[in-house]
GROMACS .gro file of N, CA and C in nm:
model
  522
    1UNK      N    1  18.800  12.840  11.781
    1UNK     CA    2  18.829  12.761  11.680
    1UNK      C    3  18.723  12.691  11.606
    2UNK      N    4  18.731  12.691  11.488
    2UNK     CA    5  18.644  12.620  11.392
    2UNK      C    6  18.714  12.531  11.285
    3UNK      N    7  18.642  12.412  11.276
    3UNK     CA    8  18.704  12.317  11.174
    3UNK      C    9  18.591  12.262  11.091
    4UNK      N   10  18.639  12.201  10.972
    4UNK     CA   11  18.562  12.148  10.876
    4UNK      C   12  18.627  12.004  10.809
    5UNK      N   13  18.545  11.923  10.780
    5UNK     CA   14  18.583  11.800  10.713
    5UNK      C   15  18.572  11.800  10.586
    6UNK      N   16  18.680  11.754  10.491
    6UNK     CA   17  18.663  11.741  10.335
    6UNK      C   18  18.709  11.640  10.278
    7UNK      N   19  18.641  11.577  10.192
    7UNK     CA   20  18.669  11.458  10.117
    7UNK      C   21  18.681  11.493   9.977
    8UNK      N   22  18.803  11.478   9.895
    8UNK     CA   23  18.778  11.520   9.761
    8UNK      C   24  18.746  11.392   9.690
    9UNK      N   25  18.710  11.430   9.539
    9UNK     CA   26  18.669  11.327   9.463
    9UNK      C   27  18.775  11.199   9.437
   10UNK      N   28  18.904  11.235   9.466
   10UNK     CA   29  19.008  11.133   9.455
   10UNK      C   30  19.036  11.056   9.588
   11UNK      N   31  18.927  11.057   9.685
   11UNK     CA   32  18.931  10.996   9.811
   11UNK      C   33  19.062  11.056   9.909
   12UNK      N   34  19.092  11.184   9.892
   12UNK     CA   35  19.188  11.245   9.987
   12UNK      C   36  19.115  11.306  10.108
   13UNK      N   37  19.133  11.292  10.213
   13UNK     CA   38  19.049  11.327  10.330
   13UNK      C   39  19.127  11.431  10.415
   14UNK      N   40  19.063  11.517  10.483
   14UNK     CA   41  19.151  11.635  10.560
   14UNK      C   42  19.050  11.695  10.667
   15UNK      N   43  19.093  11.750  10.745
   15UNK     CA   44  19.034  11.845  10.848
   15UNK      C   45  19.117  11.967  10.849
   16UNK      N   46  19.027  12.069  10.829
   16UNK     CA   47  19.108  12.220  10.833
   16UNK      C   48  19.031  12.297  10.937
   17UNK      N   49  19.137  12.361  11.009
   17UNK     CA   50  19.094  12.445  11.129
   17UNK      C   51  19.146  12.581  11.108
   18UNK      N   52  19.074  12.671  11.183
   18UNK     CA   53  19.109  12.808  11.185
   18UNK      C   54  19.087  12.872  11.320
   19UNK      N   55  19.177  12.955  11.349
   19UNK     CA   56  19.153  13.028  11.482
   19UNK      C   57  19.239  13.155  11.464
   20UNK      N   58  19.217  13.229  11.579
   20UNK     CA   59  19.312  13.354  11.591
   20UNK      C   60  19.441  13.319  11.640
   21UNK      N   61  19.518  13.351  11.561
   21UNK     CA   62  19.672  13.300  11.588
   21UNK      C   63  19.756  13.421  11.623
   22UNK      N   64  19.823  13.424  11.724
   22UNK     CA   65  19.941  13.514  11.764
   22UNK      C   66  20.035  13.528  11.655
   23UNK      N   67  20.074  13.648  11.636
   23UNK     CA   68  20.188  13.641  11.534
   23UNK      C   69  20.312  13.592  11.596
   24UNK      N   70  20.417  13.569  11.512
   24UNK     CA   71  20.541  13.505  11.579
   24UNK      C   72  20.513  13.381  11.660
   25UNK      N   73  20.441  13.293  11.605
   25UNK     CA   74  20.415  13.155  11.677
   25UNK      C   75  20.419  13.054  11.564
   26UNK      N   76  20.412  12.930  11.632
   26UNK     CA   77  20.386  12.807  11.548
   26UNK      C   78  20.275  12.721  11.629
   27UNK      N   79  20.192  12.669  11.539
   27UNK     CA   80  20.077  12.598  11.601
   27UNK      C   81  20.101  12.442  11.542
   28UNK      N   82  20.025  12.342  11.628
   28UNK     CA   83  20.015  12.220  11.605
   28UNK      C   84  19.867  12.182  11.644
   29UNK      N   85  19.837  12.067  11.574
   29UNK     CA   86  19.684  12.038  11.621
   29UNK      C   87  19.707  11.886  11.667
   30UNK      N   88  19.619  11.850  11.777
   30UNK     CA   89  19.603  11.741  11.842
   30UNK      C   90  19.468  11.687  11.824
   31UNK      N   91  19.478  11.565  11.762
   31UNK     CA   92  19.346  11.489  11.747
   31UNK      C   93  19.336  11.400  11.838
   32UNK      N   94  19.230  11.368  11.914
   32UNK     CA   95  19.203  11.265  12.019
   32UNK      C   96  19.053  11.203  11.972
   33UNK      N   97  19.059  11.076  12.004
   33UNK     CA   98  18.929  10.994  11.985
   33UNK      C   99  18.883  10.930  12.103
   34UNK      N  100  18.757  10.912  12.137
   34UNK     CA  101  18.708  10.824  12.236
   34UNK      C  102  18.720  10.677  12.219
   35UNK      N  103  18.758  10.649  12.078
   35UNK     CA  104  18.787  10.503  12.046
   35UNK      C  105  18.924  10.483  12.009
   36UNK      N  106  18.951  10.354  12.025
   36UNK     CA  107  19.085  10.312  11.970
   36UNK      C  108  19.116  10.334  11.827
   37UNK      N  109  19.225  10.388  11.790
   37UNK     CA  110  19.242  10.414  11.658
   37UNK      C  111  19.346  10.295  11.604
   38UNK      N  112  19.306  10.216  11.518
   38UNK     CA  113  19.405  10.118  11.476
   38UNK      C  114  19.493  10.135  11.348
   39UNK      N  115  19.446  10.254  11.283
   39UNK     CA  116  19.523  10.286  11.166
   39UNK      C  117  19.506  10.424  11.136
   40UNK      N  118  19.593  10.509  11.058
   40UNK     CA  119  19.578  10.671  11.026
   40UNK      C  120  19.457  10.661  10.962
   41UNK      N  121  19.398  10.585  10.869
   41UNK     CA  122  19.282  10.594  10.780
   41UNK      C  123  19.156  10.599  10.879
   42UNK      N  124  19.160  10.548  11.002
   42UNK     CA  125  19.042  10.555  11.090
   42UNK      C  126  19.040  10.677  11.157
   43UNK      N  127  19.123  10.748  11.161
   43UNK     CA  128  19.116  10.898  11.209
   43UNK      C  129  19.018  10.979  11.137
   44UNK      N  130  19.049  11.015  10.999
   44UNK     CA  131  18.949  11.075  10.907
   44UNK      C  132  18.837  11.012  10.849
   45UNK      N  133  18.771  10.930  10.948
   45UNK     CA  134  18.648  10.866  10.890
   45UNK      C  135  18.545  10.958  10.902
   46UNK      N  136  18.455  10.972  10.790
   46UNK     CA  137  18.328  11.051  10.818
   46UNK      C  138  18.234  11.030  10.946
   47UNK      N  139  18.243  10.907  10.983
   47UNK     CA  140  18.171  10.868  11.100
   47UNK      C  141  18.241  10.905  11.222
   48UNK      N  142  18.359  10.933  11.239
   48UNK     CA  143  18.444  10.967  11.346
   48UNK      C  144  18.406  11.100  11.421
   49UNK      N  145  18.412  11.077  11.544
   49UNK     CA  146  18.397  11.210  11.632
   49UNK      C  147  18.536  11.218  11.699
   50UNK      N  148  18.577  11.331  11.675
   50UNK     CA  149  18.719  11.369  11.726
   50UNK      C  150  18.709  11.496  11.803
   51UNK      N  151  18.833  11.509  11.899
   51UNK     CA  152  18.851  11.635  11.961
   51UNK      C  153  18.978  11.692  11.881
   52UNK      N  154  18.967  11.819  11.882
   52UNK     CA  155  19.079  11.889  11.816
   52UNK      C  156  19.128  11.988  11.898
   53UNK      N  157  19.256  12.004  11.924
   53UNK     CA  158  19.314  12.088  12.037
   53UNK      C  159  19.443  12.155  11.962
   54UNK      N  160  19.437  12.290  11.981
   54UNK     CA  161  19.554  12.362  11.907
   54UNK      C  162  19.662  12.395  11.996
   55UNK      N  163  19.760  12.376  11.994
   55UNK     CA  164  19.898  12.401  12.065
   55UNK      C  165  19.953  12.505  11.985
   56UNK      N  166  19.982  12.628  12.054
   56UNK     CA  167  20.043  12.744  11.988
   56UNK      C  168  20.160  12.797  12.066
   57UNK      N  169  20.272  12.796  12.008
   57UNK     CA  170  20.397  12.803  12.079
   57UNK      C  171  20.449  12.956  12.043
   58UNK      N  172  20.472  13.050  12.123
   58UNK     CA  173  20.503  13.193  12.092
   58UNK      C  174  20.649  13.192  12.082
   59UNK      N  175  20.715  13.230  11.975
   59UNK     CA  176  20.857  13.243  11.944
   59UNK      C  177  20.911  13.337  12.051
   60UNK      N  178  20.831  13.437  12.065
   60UNK     CA  179  20.875  13.567  12.156
   60UNK      C  180  20.891  13.526  12.299
   61UNK      N  181  20.796  13.444  12.353
   61UNK     CA  182  20.798  13.419  12.487
   61UNK      C  183  20.842  13.260  12.517
   62UNK      N  184  20.832  13.190  12.420
   62UNK     CA  185  20.872  13.047  12.426
   62UNK      C  186  20.781  12.972  12.502
   63UNK      N  187  20.646  13.017  12.527
   63UNK     CA  188  20.549  12.967  12.621
   63UNK      C  189  20.451  12.889  12.515
   64UNK      N  190  20.386  12.811  12.558
   64UNK     CA  191  20.284  12.738  12.484
   64UNK      C  192  20.152  12.770  12.543
   65UNK      N  193  20.050  12.804  12.445
   65UNK     CA  194  19.919  12.828  12.485
   65UNK      C  195  19.838  12.705  12.428
   66UNK      N  196  19.745  12.644  12.508
   66UNK     CA  197  19.653  12.530  12.455
   66UNK      C  198  19.513  12.610  12.444
   67UNK      N  199  19.442  12.570  12.337
   67UNK     CA  200  19.310  12.613  12.301
   67UNK      C  201  19.208  12.492  12.384
   68UNK      N  202  19.080  12.550  12.388
   68UNK     CA  203  19.003  12.448  12.434
   68UNK      C  204  18.962  12.337  12.342
   69UNK      N  205  18.945  12.201  12.386
   69UNK     CA  206  18.917  12.103  12.282
   69UNK      C  207  18.794  12.138  12.211
   70UNK      N  208  18.807  12.099  12.073
   70UNK     CA  209  18.694  12.150  11.978
   70UNK      C  210  18.645  12.009  11.941
   71UNK      N  211  18.527  11.970  11.990
   71UNK     CA  212  18.470  11.832  11.958
   71UNK      C  213  18.391  11.844  11.820
   72UNK      N  214  18.401  11.750  11.740
   72UNK     CA  215  18.337  11.742  11.624
   72UNK      C  216  18.309  11.608  11.550
   73UNK      N  217  18.157  11.600  11.521
   73UNK     CA  218  18.138  11.480  11.446
   73UNK      C  219  18.174  11.491  11.321
   74UNK      N  220  18.259  11.432  11.221
   74UNK     CA  221  18.297  11.488  11.104
   74UNK      C  222  18.192  11.500  11.022
   75UNK      N  223  18.105  11.391  11.008
   75UNK     CA  224  17.958  11.383  10.916
   75UNK      C  225  17.906  11.509  10.919
   76UNK      N  226  17.879  11.571  11.049
   76UNK     CA  227  17.831  11.712  11.074
   76UNK      C  228  17.894  11.833  11.011
   77UNK      N  229  18.029  11.802  10.996
   77UNK     CA  230  18.127  11.935  10.969
   77UNK      C  231  18.171  11.921  10.815
   78UNK      N  232  18.092  11.863  10.732
   78UNK     CA  233  18.171  11.821  10.601
   78UNK      C  234  18.147  11.969  10.512
   79UNK      N  235  18.266  11.999  10.456
   79UNK     CA  236  18.251  12.122  10.363
   79UNK      C  237  18.179  12.079  10.249
   80UNK      N  238  18.088  12.177  10.181
   80UNK     CA  239  18.035  12.103  10.042
   80UNK      C  240  18.134  12.154   9.916
   81UNK      N  241  18.101  12.062   9.840
   81UNK     CA  242  18.204  12.071   9.706
   81UNK      C  243  18.175  12.215   9.644
   82UNK      N  244  18.271  12.249   9.578
   82UNK     CA  245  18.263  12.393   9.513
   82UNK      C  246  18.153  12.358   9.371
   83UNK      N  247  18.068  12.452   9.386
   83UNK     CA  248  17.980  12.443   9.263
   83UNK      C  249  18.032  12.506   9.154
   84UNK      N  250  17.965  12.467   9.033
   84UNK     CA  251  18.020  12.500   8.896
   84UNK      C  252  17.926  12.585   8.849
   85UNK      N  253  17.963  12.716   8.811
   85UNK     CA  254  17.840  12.812   8.761
   85UNK      C  255  17.853  12.818   8.613
   86UNK      N  256  17.737  12.827   8.551
   86UNK     CA  257  17.719  12.898   8.400
   86UNK      C  258  17.655  13.013   8.400
   87UNK      N  259  17.690  13.099   8.312
   87UNK     CA  260  17.600  13.209   8.308
   87UNK      C  261  17.531  13.185   8.155
   88UNK      N  262  17.416  13.155   8.154
   88UNK     CA  263  17.342  13.093   8.018
   88UNK      C  264  17.250  13.182   7.937
   89UNK      N  265  17.236  13.314   7.984
   89UNK     CA  266  17.153  13.407   7.887
   89UNK      C  267  17.183  13.541   7.945
   90UNK      N  268  17.161  13.635   7.863
   90UNK     CA  269  17.144  13.776   7.883
   90UNK      C  270  17.066  13.853   7.823
   91UNK      N  271  17.014  13.977   7.874
   91UNK     CA  272  16.954  14.065   7.808
   91UNK      C  273  17.020  14.195   7.820
   92UNK      N  274  16.962  14.315   7.782
   92UNK     CA  275  17.018  14.434   7.799
   92UNK      C  276  17.057  14.467   7.932
   93UNK      N  277  16.982  14.432   8.023
   93UNK     CA  278  16.990  14.458   8.173
   93UNK      C  279  16.979  14.346   8.259
   94UNK      N  280  16.991  14.229   8.230
   94UNK     CA  281  17.016  14.106   8.310
   94UNK      C  282  17.085  13.994   8.260
   95UNK      N  283  17.125  13.882   8.364
   95UNK     CA  284  17.191  13.774   8.324
   95UNK      C  285  17.133  13.669   8.395
   96UNK      N  286  17.121  13.543   8.346
   96UNK     CA  287  17.075  13.430   8.401
   96UNK      C  288  17.183  13.336   8.446
   97UNK      N  289  17.200  13.316   8.584
   97UNK     CA  290  17.311  13.233   8.631
   97UNK      C  291  17.240  13.080   8.669
   98UNK      N  292  17.310  12.982   8.631
   98UNK     CA  293  17.281  12.864   8.629
   98UNK      C  294  17.381  12.760   8.709
   99UNK      N  295  17.343  12.668   8.804
   99UNK     CA  296  17.451  12.578   8.879
   99UNK      C  297  17.348  12.446   8.933
  100UNK      N  298  17.437  12.356   8.943
  100UNK     CA  299  17.357  12.222   9.010
  100UNK      C  300  17.409  12.209   9.158
  101UNK      N  301  17.314  12.207   9.229
  101UNK     CA  302  17.362  12.200   9.373
  101UNK      C  303  17.403  12.077   9.423
  102UNK      N  304  17.506  12.089   9.515
  102UNK     CA  305  17.543  11.932   9.593
  102UNK      C  306  17.492  11.937   9.701
  103UNK      N  307  17.413  12.043   9.764
  103UNK     CA  308  17.365  12.033   9.903
  103UNK      C  309  17.223  12.056   9.922
  104UNK      N  310  17.173  12.031  10.040
  104UNK     CA  311  17.033  12.050  10.075
  104UNK      C  312  17.051  12.183  10.186
  105UNK      N  313  17.037  12.289  10.124
  105UNK     CA  314  17.068  12.413  10.212
  105UNK      C  315  17.034  12.525  10.140
  106UNK      N  316  17.143  12.619  10.129
  106UNK     CA  317  17.113  12.746  10.054
  106UNK      C  318  17.253  12.779   9.984
  107UNK      N  319  17.233  12.886   9.884
  107UNK     CA  320  17.333  12.934   9.806
  107UNK      C  321  17.328  13.063   9.783
  108UNK      N  322  17.447  13.118   9.796
  108UNK     CA  323  17.463  13.281   9.771
  108UNK      C  324  17.519  13.312   9.627
  109UNK      N  325  17.490  13.406   9.586
  109UNK     CA  326  17.536  13.454   9.447
  109UNK      C  327  17.611  13.589   9.452
  110UNK      N  328  17.721  13.609   9.378
  110UNK     CA  329  17.783  13.743   9.354
  110UNK      C  330  17.822  13.787   9.241
  111UNK      N  331  17.818  13.926   9.207
  111UNK     CA  332  17.839  13.962   9.062
  111UNK      C  333  17.910  14.092   9.058
  112UNK      N  334  17.996  14.124   8.952
  112UNK     CA  335  18.047  14.252   8.945
  112UNK      C  336  18.077  14.282   8.809
  113UNK      N  337  18.099  14.409   8.759
  113UNK     CA  338  18.150  14.432   8.630
  113UNK      C  339  18.300  14.358   8.616
  114UNK      N  340  18.342  14.330   8.496
  114UNK     CA  341  18.461  14.277   8.482
  114UNK      C  342  18.572  14.370   8.543
  115UNK      N  343  18.558  14.502   8.516
  115UNK     CA  344  18.668  14.603   8.547
  115UNK      C  345  18.636  14.661   8.700
  116UNK      N  346  18.553  14.614   8.778
  116UNK     CA  347  18.516  14.647   8.918
  116UNK      C  348  18.590  14.547   9.018
  117UNK      N  349  18.634  14.609   9.143
  117UNK     CA  350  18.712  14.515   9.240
  117UNK      C  351  18.623  14.472   9.341
  118UNK      N  352  18.511  14.544   9.360
  118UNK     CA  353  18.427  14.477   9.474
  118UNK      C  354  18.291  14.403   9.414
  119UNK      N  355  18.250  14.306   9.477
  119UNK     CA  356  18.143  14.228   9.449
  119UNK      C  357  18.025  14.278   9.494
  120UNK      N  358  17.895  14.244   9.417
  120UNK     CA  359  17.760  14.308   9.468
  120UNK      C  360  17.686  14.145   9.496
  121UNK      N  361  17.654  14.131   9.625
  121UNK     CA  362  17.624  13.991   9.662
  121UNK      C  363  17.452  13.989   9.655
  122UNK      N  364  17.396  13.914   9.581
  122UNK     CA  365  17.235  13.909   9.586
  122UNK      C  366  17.181  13.900   9.732
  123UNK      N  367  17.093  13.994   9.746
  123UNK     CA  368  17.055  13.995   9.884
  123UNK      C  369  16.991  13.882   9.969
  124UNK      N  370  16.944  13.803   9.889
  124UNK     CA  371  16.868  13.668   9.948
  124UNK      C  372  16.951  13.549   9.931
  125UNK      N  373  16.930  13.457  10.023
  125UNK     CA  374  16.990  13.322  10.017
  125UNK      C  375  16.888  13.253   9.927
  126UNK      N  376  16.960  13.176   9.842
  126UNK     CA  377  16.865  13.103   9.758
  126UNK      C  378  16.868  12.962   9.806
  127UNK      N  379  16.727  12.922   9.844
  127UNK     CA  380  16.716  12.794   9.884
  127UNK      C  381  16.753  12.684   9.772
  128UNK      N  382  16.819  12.557   9.828
  128UNK     CA  383  16.869  12.457   9.720
  128UNK      C  384  16.844  12.317   9.788
  129UNK      N  385  16.815  12.241   9.702
  129UNK     CA  386  16.807  12.090   9.726
  129UNK      C  387  16.925  12.019   9.652
  130UNK      N  388  16.971  11.906   9.717
  130UNK     CA  389  17.076  11.825   9.646
  130UNK      C  390  17.026  11.778   9.515
  131UNK      N  391  17.125  11.798   9.419
  131UNK     CA  392  17.097  11.756   9.284
  131UNK      C  393  16.991  11.849   9.194
  132UNK      N  394  16.961  11.963   9.257
  132UNK     CA  395  16.876  12.066   9.196
  132UNK      C  396  16.964  12.143   9.104
  133UNK      N  397  16.910  12.162   8.973
  133UNK     CA  398  16.967  12.272   8.901
  133UNK      C  399  16.896  12.401   8.937
  134UNK      N  400  16.981  12.504   8.974
  134UNK     CA  401  16.908  12.640   9.000
  134UNK      C  402  16.942  12.736   8.890
  135UNK      N  403  16.831  12.823   8.872
  135UNK     CA  404  16.862  12.917   8.787
  135UNK      C  405  16.821  13.054   8.854
  136UNK      N  406  16.890  13.168   8.854
  136UNK     CA  407  16.878  13.291   8.895
  136UNK      C  408  16.904  13.399   8.807
  137UNK      N  409  16.791  13.496   8.789
  137UNK     CA  410  16.818  13.615   8.716
  137UNK      C  411  16.873  13.731   8.786
  138UNK      N  412  16.978  13.783   8.744
  138UNK     CA  413  17.026  13.902   8.797
  138UNK      C  414  16.988  14.036   8.741
  139UNK      N  415  16.919  14.134   8.780
  139UNK     CA  416  16.859  14.223   8.709
  139UNK      C  417  16.927  14.375   8.742
  140UNK      N  418  16.873  14.459   8.682
  140UNK     CA  419  16.931  14.610   8.687
  140UNK      C  420  17.051  14.616   8.659
  141UNK      N  421  17.091  14.565   8.542
  141UNK     CA  422  17.255  14.578   8.524
  141UNK      C  423  17.268  14.661   8.389
  142UNK      N  424  17.392  14.724   8.376
  142UNK     CA  425  17.401  14.818   8.257
  142UNK      C  426  17.406  14.737   8.146
  143UNK      N  427  17.361  14.796   8.019
  143UNK     CA  428  17.367  14.728   7.892
  143UNK      C  429  17.527  14.726   7.843
  144UNK      N  430  17.528  14.634   7.737
  144UNK     CA  431  17.682  14.593   7.674
  144UNK      C  432  17.781  14.599   7.777
  145UNK      N  433  17.780  14.541   7.874
  145UNK     CA  434  17.902  14.551   7.977
  145UNK      C  435  17.914  14.386   8.033
  146UNK      N  436  18.034  14.362   8.026
  146UNK     CA  437  18.093  14.237   8.072
  146UNK      C  438  18.090  14.226   8.232
  147UNK      N  439  18.001  14.113   8.281
  147UNK     CA  440  18.002  14.084   8.425
  147UNK      C  441  18.058  13.937   8.455
  148UNK      N  442  18.127  13.947   8.568
  148UNK     CA  443  18.144  13.828   8.634
  148UNK      C  444  18.068  13.768   8.744
  149UNK      N  445  18.056  13.638   8.757
  149UNK     CA  446  17.959  13.600   8.882
  149UNK      C  447  18.014  13.465   8.941
  150UNK      N  448  17.987  13.449   9.059
  150UNK     CA  449  18.038  13.318   9.118
  150UNK      C  450  17.921  13.301   9.257
  151UNK      N  451  17.925  13.139   9.267
  151UNK     CA  452  17.807  13.115   9.372
  151UNK      C  453  17.889  13.047   9.475
  152UNK      N  454  17.834  13.011   9.603
  152UNK     CA  455  17.891  12.934   9.691
  152UNK      C  456  17.749  12.862   9.780
  153UNK      N  457  17.773  12.766   9.834
  153UNK     CA  458  17.660  12.694   9.891
  153UNK      C  459  17.697  12.653  10.024
  154UNK      N  460  17.587  12.632  10.122
  154UNK     CA  461  17.600  12.572  10.254
  154UNK      C  462  17.489  12.462  10.286
  155UNK      N  463  17.538  12.405  10.398
  155UNK     CA  464  17.424  12.314  10.457
  155UNK      C  465  17.363  12.355  10.569
  156UNK      N  466  17.300  12.293  10.658
  156UNK     CA  467  17.266  12.357  10.796
  156UNK      C  468  17.396  12.359  10.891
  157UNK      N  469  17.496  12.303  10.850
  157UNK     CA  470  17.611  12.310  10.947
  157UNK      C  471  17.693  12.455  10.944
  158UNK      N  472  17.632  12.521  10.845
  158UNK     CA  473  17.697  12.655  10.834
  158UNK      C  474  17.834  12.653  10.762
  159UNK      N  475  17.867  12.552  10.727
  159UNK     CA  476  18.006  12.580  10.641
  159UNK      C  477  18.007  12.599  10.487
  160UNK      N  478  18.060  12.676  10.440
  160UNK     CA  479  18.021  12.726  10.318
  160UNK      C  480  18.115  12.664  10.219
  161UNK      N  481  18.087  12.629  10.097
  161UNK     CA  482  18.166  12.580  10.014
  161UNK      C  483  18.260  12.691   9.968
  162UNK      N  484  18.369  12.661   9.899
  162UNK     CA  485  18.443  12.751   9.820
  162UNK      C  486  18.371  12.818   9.731
  163UNK      N  487  18.387  12.957   9.698
  163UNK     CA  488  18.329  13.002   9.576
  163UNK      C  489  18.357  12.932   9.447
  164UNK      N  490  18.253  12.922   9.344
  164UNK     CA  491  18.282  12.881   9.225
  164UNK      C  492  18.395  12.947   9.148
  165UNK      N  493  18.437  12.909   9.038
  165UNK     CA  494  18.535  12.997   8.950
  165UNK      C  495  18.437  13.084   8.907
  166UNK      N  496  18.518  13.213   8.874
  166UNK     CA  497  18.425  13.325   8.819
  166UNK      C  498  18.397  13.294   8.672
  167UNK      N  499  18.268  13.334   8.632
  167UNK     CA  500  18.242  13.307   8.508
  167UNK      C  501  18.191  13.450   8.453
  168UNK      N  502  18.207  13.470   8.325
  168UNK     CA  503  18.177  13.584   8.262
  168UNK      C  504  18.090  13.596   8.144
  169UNK      N  505  18.009  13.677   8.131
  169UNK     CA  506  17.902  13.700   8.019
  169UNK      C  507  17.908  13.835   8.001
  170UNK      N  508  17.835  13.881   7.884
  170UNK     CA  509  17.816  14.035   7.856
  170UNK      C  510  17.672  14.057   7.828
  171UNK      N  511  17.620  14.184   7.899
  171UNK     CA  512  17.462  14.203   7.853
  171UNK      C  513  17.463  14.260   7.723
  172UNK      N  514  17.332  14.232   7.682
  172UNK     CA  515  17.317  14.264   7.538
  172UNK      C  516  17.329  14.437   7.519
  173UNK      N  517  17.350  14.486   7.383
  173UNK     CA  518  17.331  14.623   7.377
  173UNK      C  519  17.208  14.661   7.349
  174UNK      N  520  17.138  14.779   7.370
  174UNK     CA  521  17.008  14.816   7.373
  174UNK      C  522  16.976  14.818   7.226
   0.00000   0.00000   0.00000
């Protein structure tokens, strides 16, 4: 099981967990703390350390299966916010992507022609610092073609942000 903590700009807090789930089953999460919890707001505090256990009930057998407790310090499990990507320039065979990093970590960039279904991911992770504006030139593209691009970033925790919204730009004609 893996979990991450997220706090939105409107102060909503959540913990999201994923695991291999058996089909035809129902799951519940149990949160426990080493400290006395005096209010629900205290559970999802970034300074909290929680143990999360999944209880999975099989509809086929009627039996419960319990996961091993997953201990997490929420501050170390923060999911980075989704970056906003702009495509700011193009030539006949390249595009320049730009975004502001919200993390001290790295980002990955992907792109594809508008009419393609599969993405090409830039081979290198792009080092990023918090509040840094990053520019990356995607090269070896076809002329006069519309491309989409998106970016996602991570911190040392290894939790990736959601991909940015797809942004479209066209390469120039030769």
